[in-house]
Tab-separated table of C-alpha atoms in Angstrom:
chain	number	residue	atom	x	y	z
Y	79	MET	CA	139.529	144.111	158.997
Y	80	ASP	CA	140.924	147.644	159.431
Y	81	THR	CA	144.395	147.881	160.997
Y	82	ILE	CA	145.755	151.023	162.587
Y	83	ILE	CA	147.906	153.646	160.915
Y	84	GLN	CA	150.314	155.456	163.217
Y	85	ARG	CA	152.766	158.266	162.695
Y	86	LEU	CA	156.445	157.442	163.207
Y	87	ALA	CA	159.243	159.334	164.864
Y	88	MET	CA	161.889	159.494	162.125
Y	89	ASP	CA	165.239	161.186	161.650
Y	90	ASP	CA	164.252	163.287	158.641
Y	91	THR	CA	165.240	166.875	157.894
Y	92	ALA	CA	163.423	167.153	154.553
Y	93	GLY	CA	159.975	167.889	155.935
Y	94	ASN	CA	158.587	164.407	155.299
Y	95	GLU	CA	155.999	162.743	157.523
Y	96	PHE	CA	156.281	158.958	157.917
Y	97	TYR	CA	153.388	156.667	158.826
Y	98	ILE	CA	153.008	152.904	159.144
Y	99	LYS	CA	149.970	150.683	158.565
Y	100	ARG	CA	150.118	147.812	161.044
Y	101	ASP	CA	148.973	144.785	159.061
Y	102	ASP	CA	151.279	142.835	161.365
Y	103	LEU	CA	148.432	143.186	163.890
Y	104	LEU	CA	145.786	141.392	161.822
Y	105	PRO	CA	144.024	138.985	164.218
Y	106	PHE	CA	144.982	135.547	162.912
Y	107	SER	CA	148.171	133.465	162.971
Y	108	ILE	CA	150.342	136.293	164.321
Y	109	GLY	CA	149.101	138.673	161.623
Y	110	GLY	CA	150.691	140.065	158.488
Y	111	ASN	CA	149.631	140.820	154.929
Y	112	LYS	CA	149.430	137.093	154.266
Y	113	VAL	CA	146.293	136.889	156.422
Y	114	ARG	CA	144.394	138.908	153.805
Y	115	ILE	CA	146.025	136.998	150.940
Y	116	ALA	CA	145.447	133.572	152.540
Y	117	GLU	CA	141.719	134.274	152.846
Y	118	ALA	CA	141.604	135.188	149.157
Y	119	PHE	CA	143.361	131.954	148.176
Y	120	TYR	CA	141.109	129.847	150.416
Y	121	GLU	CA	137.933	131.390	149.002
Y	122	ASP	CA	139.248	130.833	145.472
Y	123	MET	CA	140.061	127.184	146.219
Y	124	LYS	CA	136.547	126.540	147.497
Y	125	ALA	CA	134.994	128.342	144.529
Y	126	LYS	CA	136.972	126.080	142.177
Y	127	GLY	CA	136.077	122.884	144.020
Y	128	GLY	CA	139.496	122.152	145.499
Y	129	ASP	CA	139.896	120.143	148.679
Y	130	THR	CA	143.686	120.037	149.095
Y	131	MET	CA	145.776	123.203	149.121
Y	132	ILE	CA	149.333	123.205	147.770
Y	133	ILE	CA	151.430	126.071	149.085
Y	134	TYR	CA	154.950	127.149	148.204
Y	135	GLY	CA	157.703	129.021	150.013
Y	136	SER	CA	160.934	128.853	151.975
Y	137	ARG	CA	161.564	128.186	155.658
Y	138	HIS	CA	161.017	131.931	156.281
Y	139	SER	CA	157.632	132.018	154.549
Y	140	ASN	CA	154.967	134.047	156.326
Y	141	LEU	CA	152.432	132.990	153.691
Y	142	CYS	CA	153.066	129.301	154.346
Y	143	ARG	CA	152.737	129.877	158.084
Y	144	VAL	CA	149.342	131.553	157.695
Y	145	LEU	CA	147.980	129.236	154.997
Y	146	SER	CA	148.975	126.085	156.860
Y	147	ASP	CA	147.261	127.422	159.986
Y	148	LEU	CA	144.164	128.496	158.043
Y	149	CYS	CA	143.856	125.076	156.420
Y	150	PHE	CA	144.283	123.278	159.750
Y	151	SER	CA	141.675	125.471	161.442
Y	152	ARG	CA	139.169	124.633	158.678
Y	153	GLY	CA	139.931	120.935	158.348
Y	154	THR	CA	141.583	121.197	154.925
Y	155	LYS	CA	144.596	119.144	153.886
Y	156	CYS	CA	147.679	121.214	153.078
Y	157	VAL	CA	150.966	120.337	151.347
Y	158	MET	CA	153.930	122.722	151.367
Y	159	ILE	CA	156.581	122.693	148.658
Y	160	CYS	CA	159.704	124.168	150.231
Y	161	SER	CA	162.816	125.401	148.442
Y	162	HIS	CA	165.735	127.700	149.217
Y	163	GLU	CA	167.985	130.063	147.324
Y	164	ALA	CA	171.602	129.056	146.778
Y	165	GLY	CA	173.724	129.821	149.803
Y	166	GLU	CA	170.746	130.419	152.063
Y	167	ASP	CA	170.962	129.050	155.591
Y	168	ASP	CA	168.482	126.160	155.865
Y	169	ALA	CA	168.199	126.147	159.671
Y	170	PRO	CA	164.561	126.079	160.839
Y	171	THR	CA	162.861	129.340	161.803
Y	172	ASN	CA	159.933	130.094	164.080
Y	173	ASN	CA	157.743	130.000	160.975
Y	174	THR	CA	159.092	126.524	160.192
Y	175	HIS	CA	158.150	125.309	163.669
Y	176	LEU	CA	154.645	126.801	163.438
Y	177	ILE	CA	154.078	125.173	160.045
Y	178	THR	CA	155.203	121.849	161.524
Y	179	TRP	CA	152.667	122.247	164.349
Y	180	THR	CA	149.835	122.130	161.798
Y	181	GLY	CA	150.912	118.724	160.467
Y	182	THR	CA	151.311	120.160	156.976
Y	183	GLU	CA	153.149	117.753	154.681
Y	184	ILE	CA	156.436	119.373	153.641
Y	185	VAL	CA	158.035	118.432	150.317
Y	186	ASN	CA	161.553	119.805	149.859
Y	187	CYS	CA	162.975	120.556	146.435
Y	188	ALA	CA	165.690	122.525	144.669
Y	189	LYS	CA	164.906	125.896	143.078
Y	190	ASN	CA	165.251	124.418	139.585
Y	191	GLU	CA	162.825	121.584	140.350
Y	192	ILE	CA	159.768	123.536	141.507
Y	193	ALA	CA	157.584	122.910	138.439
Y	194	GLN	CA	158.304	119.170	138.412
Y	195	THR	CA	157.658	118.948	142.135
Y	196	VAL	CA	154.334	120.801	141.865
Y	197	GLU	CA	153.270	118.478	139.052
Y	198	ARG	CA	154.236	115.378	141.028
Y	199	VAL	CA	152.410	116.533	144.152
Y	200	MET	CA	149.290	117.413	142.148
Y	201	ASN	CA	149.324	114.005	140.444
Y	202	ASN	CA	149.702	112.214	143.787
Y	203	ILE	CA	146.710	114.069	145.225
Y	204	GLN	CA	144.566	113.292	142.194
Y	205	GLU	CA	145.550	109.620	142.275
Y	206	SER	CA	144.423	109.546	145.913
Y	207	GLY	CA	141.010	110.919	144.944
Y	208	GLY	CA	141.626	114.526	145.958
Y	209	THR	CA	141.251	117.779	144.053
Y	210	PRO	CA	144.451	119.834	144.351
Y	211	TYR	CA	144.598	123.610	144.324
Y	212	TYR	CA	148.010	125.211	143.798
Y	213	ILE	CA	147.958	128.785	145.037
Y	214	TYR	CA	149.960	130.078	142.063
Y	215	GLY	CA	147.917	128.369	139.326
Y	216	ASP	CA	149.636	125.825	137.084
Y	217	LYS	CA	152.945	124.066	137.733
Y	218	TYR	CA	154.833	127.029	136.295
Y	219	GLY	CA	153.200	129.433	138.759
Y	220	LYS	CA	150.886	131.063	136.224
Y	221	GLY	CA	147.130	131.514	136.075
Y	222	ASN	CA	146.227	132.793	139.527
Y	223	GLU	CA	147.888	136.199	139.621
Y	224	GLY	CA	144.696	138.153	140.270
Y	225	THR	CA	143.539	136.280	143.382
Y	226	ALA	CA	146.100	137.605	145.854
Y	227	ALA	CA	145.894	141.048	144.226
Y	228	ARG	CA	142.205	141.214	145.118
Y	229	ALA	CA	143.041	141.212	148.822
Y	230	TYR	CA	145.151	144.361	148.602
Y	231	ALA	CA	142.935	146.142	146.103
Y	232	GLU	CA	140.356	145.912	148.896
Y	233	ALA	CA	142.935	146.960	151.509
Y	234	TYR	CA	143.673	150.047	149.415
Y	235	ARG	CA	140.064	151.172	149.862
Y	236	GLU	CA	140.622	150.719	153.583
Y	237	ILE	CA	143.632	153.047	153.400
Y	238	LEU	CA	141.536	155.665	151.572
Y	239	ARG	CA	138.904	155.539	154.312
Y	240	GLN	CA	141.583	155.944	156.948
Y	241	GLU	CA	143.048	158.926	155.121
Y	242	GLN	CA	139.682	160.660	155.343
Y	243	GLU	CA	139.322	159.816	159.028
Y	244	MET	CA	142.829	161.081	159.811
Y	245	GLY	CA	142.656	164.136	157.572
Y	246	VAL	CA	145.835	163.228	155.681
Y	247	ALA	CA	146.660	162.265	152.112
Y	248	PHE	CA	149.632	160.023	151.400
Y	249	ASP	CA	151.931	160.778	148.488
Y	250	TYR	CA	153.779	157.434	148.584
Y	251	ILE	CA	152.982	153.941	149.817
Y	252	PHE	CA	156.006	151.668	150.291
Y	253	CYS	CA	155.875	147.909	150.840
Y	254	PRO	CA	158.234	144.908	150.702
Y	255	SER	CA	158.050	143.267	147.277
Y	256	GLY	CA	158.789	139.543	147.138
Y	257	THR	CA	156.187	137.623	145.159
Y	258	GLY	CA	154.747	140.992	144.169
Y	259	ALA	CA	151.165	140.145	145.201
Y	260	THR	CA	150.773	142.932	147.751
Y	261	GLN	CA	152.264	145.561	145.465
Y	262	THR	CA	150.053	144.328	142.625
Y	263	GLY	CA	146.926	144.676	144.735
Y	264	LEU	CA	147.853	148.123	146.006
Y	265	THR	CA	148.544	149.252	142.447
Y	266	CYS	CA	145.155	147.934	141.331
Y	267	GLY	CA	143.517	149.854	144.165
Y	268	HIS	CA	145.405	152.995	143.162
Y	269	LEU	CA	144.256	152.631	139.548
Y	270	LEU	CA	140.654	152.103	140.629
Y	271	ALA	CA	140.826	155.210	142.815
Y	272	GLY	CA	142.408	157.262	140.032
Y	273	ASP	CA	144.606	159.079	142.544
Y	274	ARG	CA	148.166	160.372	142.302
Y	275	LYS	CA	149.856	158.162	144.871
Y	276	LYS	CA	152.960	156.214	143.949
Y	277	ILE	CA	153.076	152.577	145.034
Y	278	MET	CA	156.707	151.721	145.702
Y	279	GLY	CA	157.863	148.117	146.046
Y	280	VAL	CA	161.214	147.536	147.738
Y	281	MET	CA	162.595	144.264	146.379
Y	282	ILE	CA	163.761	141.809	149.037
Y	283	SER	CA	164.742	138.809	146.874
Y	284	SER	CA	167.153	138.041	144.048
Y	285	ARG	CA	164.398	137.753	141.436
Y	286	GLU	CA	165.423	139.515	138.238
Y	287	THR	CA	163.950	143.003	138.141
Y	288	GLU	CA	162.546	142.523	134.645
Y	289	ARG	CA	160.760	139.363	135.755
Y	290	ALA	CA	159.440	141.113	138.874
Y	291	TYR	CA	157.957	143.871	136.696
Y	292	GLN	CA	156.421	141.240	134.443
Y	293	VAL	CA	154.813	139.382	137.368
Y	294	ILE	CA	153.220	142.565	138.708
Y	295	GLU	CA	152.049	143.622	135.248
Y	296	GLU	CA	150.474	140.205	134.655
Y	297	GLY	CA	148.821	140.364	138.057
Y	298	ILE	CA	147.275	143.754	137.300
Y	299	GLN	CA	146.060	142.569	133.904
Y	300	THR	CA	144.554	139.421	135.415
Y	301	TYR	CA	142.793	141.397	138.144
Y	302	PHE	CA	141.148	143.746	135.663
Y	303	ALA	CA	140.285	140.868	133.314
Y	304	GLU	CA	138.419	139.282	136.221
Y	305	HIS	CA	136.601	142.573	136.894
Y	306	PRO	CA	135.336	143.693	133.466
Y	307	GLU	CA	133.101	146.339	135.047
Y	308	VAL	CA	136.215	148.412	135.816
Y	309	ARG	CA	138.368	147.325	132.870
Y	310	GLU	CA	138.475	150.837	131.403
Y	311	GLN	CA	140.298	152.087	134.514
Y	312	MET	CA	143.437	150.131	133.618
Y	313	PRO	CA	145.787	152.163	131.382
Y	314	GLU	CA	147.115	150.510	128.242
Y	315	ASP	CA	150.682	151.244	129.325
Y	316	LEU	CA	151.377	150.098	132.893
Y	317	SER	CA	155.078	150.905	132.909
Y	318	GLY	CA	154.534	154.250	134.615
Y	319	GLU	CA	152.508	152.639	137.412
Y	320	ILE	CA	154.936	149.923	138.504
Y	321	HIS	CA	157.706	151.230	140.757
Y	322	LEU	CA	160.266	148.647	141.876
Y	323	LEU	CA	163.362	149.518	143.877
Y	324	ASP	CA	166.055	146.892	143.288
Y	325	ALA	CA	169.058	148.696	144.802
Y	326	TYR	CA	168.405	147.740	148.415
Y	327	ARG	CA	167.986	143.958	148.399
Y	328	GLN	CA	171.515	143.169	149.574
Y	329	GLU	CA	172.293	140.147	147.378
Y	330	GLY	CA	168.857	138.573	147.687
Y	331	TYR	CA	166.362	136.793	149.853
Y	332	GLY	CA	167.415	136.237	153.454
Y	333	LYS	CA	170.589	138.331	153.046
Y	334	TYR	CA	171.138	141.459	155.149
Y	335	ASP	CA	173.881	143.448	156.817
Y	336	ALA	CA	174.523	145.726	159.797
Y	337	ARG	CA	172.486	148.552	158.262
Y	338	VAL	CA	169.322	146.449	158.283
Y	339	GLU	CA	170.122	145.232	161.786
Y	340	ALA	CA	170.492	148.843	162.932
Y	341	CYS	CA	167.104	149.610	161.387
Y	342	ILE	CA	165.497	146.804	163.422
Y	343	ARG	CA	166.876	148.158	166.685
Y	344	GLN	CA	166.146	151.792	165.837
Y	345	GLN	CA	162.507	151.252	164.926
Y	346	TYR	CA	161.855	149.028	167.910
Y	347	LEU	CA	163.420	151.505	170.324
Y	348	ALA	CA	162.035	154.705	168.762
Y	349	ASN	CA	158.572	153.522	167.724
Y	350	GLY	CA	158.006	150.121	169.352
Y	351	ILE	CA	157.725	148.503	165.912
Y	352	PRO	CA	158.979	144.913	165.416
Y	353	LEU	CA	160.636	144.547	161.995
Y	354	ASP	CA	162.334	141.412	160.659
Y	355	PRO	CA	165.519	141.297	158.553
Y	356	ILE	CA	164.061	139.134	155.764
Y	357	TYR	CA	161.143	141.317	154.689
Y	358	THR	CA	160.075	144.387	156.614
Y	359	ALA	CA	163.342	145.780	157.997
Y	360	LYS	CA	165.085	145.431	154.653
Y	361	ALA	CA	162.188	147.189	152.927
Y	362	PHE	CA	161.921	149.878	155.619
Y	363	TRP	CA	165.649	150.566	155.424
Y	364	GLY	CA	165.410	150.629	151.615
Y	365	MET	CA	162.525	153.083	151.800
Y	366	ALA	CA	164.446	155.469	154.054
Y	367	GLU	CA	167.532	155.244	151.825
Y	368	TYR	CA	165.502	155.864	148.681
Y	369	VAL	CA	163.654	158.844	150.160
Y	370	ARG	CA	167.010	160.428	150.981
Y	371	ASP	CA	168.725	159.403	147.723
Y	372	ALA	CA	165.833	160.630	145.564
Y	373	GLY	CA	165.582	163.940	147.410
Y	374	ILE	CA	161.941	163.439	148.377
Y	375	HIS	CA	160.757	166.239	150.625
Y	376	ASP	CA	157.603	167.640	152.225
Y	377	SER	CA	155.730	164.409	151.501
Y	378	ARG	CA	153.508	162.078	153.481
Y	379	ILE	CA	154.864	158.560	153.254
Y	380	LEU	CA	153.088	155.369	154.345
Y	381	PHE	CA	154.927	152.111	154.952
Y	382	LEU	CA	152.840	148.937	154.902
Y	383	HIS	CA	154.023	146.643	157.692
Y	384	THR	CA	153.456	143.234	156.123
Y	385	GLY	CA	154.142	141.216	159.282
Y	386	GLY	CA	156.765	138.624	160.061
Y	387	THR	CA	156.693	138.820	163.860
Y	388	PRO	CA	158.027	135.232	164.271
Y	389	LEU	CA	161.038	136.241	162.161
Y	390	PHE	CA	161.587	139.311	164.358
Y	391	PHE	CA	161.921	136.973	167.332
Y	392	ASP	CA	164.242	134.702	165.308
Y	393	TYR	CA	166.490	137.712	164.876
Y	394	VAL	CA	166.257	138.754	168.532
Y	395	SER	CA	167.147	135.223	169.678
Y	396	ASN	CA	170.021	134.845	167.220
Y	397	SER	CA	171.500	138.251	167.986
Y	398	SER	CA	171.303	137.581	171.727
Y	399	GLU	CA	173.114	134.285	171.255
Y	400	GLN	CA	175.848	136.010	169.286
Y	401	GLN	CA	176.315	138.612	172.022
Y	402	GLN	CA	176.708	135.879	174.643
Y	403	LYS	CA	179.479	134.038	172.775
Y	404	PRO	CA	182.962	134.561	174.246
């Protein structure tokens, strides 16, 4: 499932080389990192005997788009629990429309009612004779941290192969960090490889930084617990391996300003790359700001494009409408 890595034209005077791995081009459901993660969840559900998948996310959710499509294509019932952050616009997105196409049952709830809603949905499925599988484990979202990480531990090996083919070695790998699953998997892959790369997660939500660290740490521990043959490759102290940038999230999930919008236009025009304001553009802008702020120089930097093409077109449509208003 290799996706291309291409070098970017960037405005950088510090001798850095920027590259991008195009997981937005993965060949299912308009691509994105969630294609790899969705496959891991689906395999895990089948291994555990589940027949009804419960997914969770907001109206922007790329994961819910891909999982709902994957379930439909394989004849599996899917229920989506949908919530929003306070103050977030609840207008439907392209992802919302695509999820609706699949016939996925959507259950709306407030942020402080997620656990109760998961429990209620699971009970309803069981009472109807089904076997529910919640992608995040129990009703509190614990117990399945290692499954999604597996997908990007494997993708890390793909990056290492591509490095050899290209004759380059990356010093940093940046990615958007929301749930933390992709960053967790990349960090696991880095630990297994025993290399010197730094895996940098640019936070895009309002999750507390301490909690975000904890989620990634638990994910790494769960992954290695599930793979005892490599357990000795996990250091006792993970604090030096988890790099989270929380200074660029602009008040939280779905929030962005003119700087992120400028990044979208610049990268599309200069490199032909579609970035969206919710995930990838915010993270890409944060990466560029951090590289400058931290004085990083003469380094090879890889950005993982985690997808979100439908959200890119949401932005294009909305910005065009704004320009047309008198």
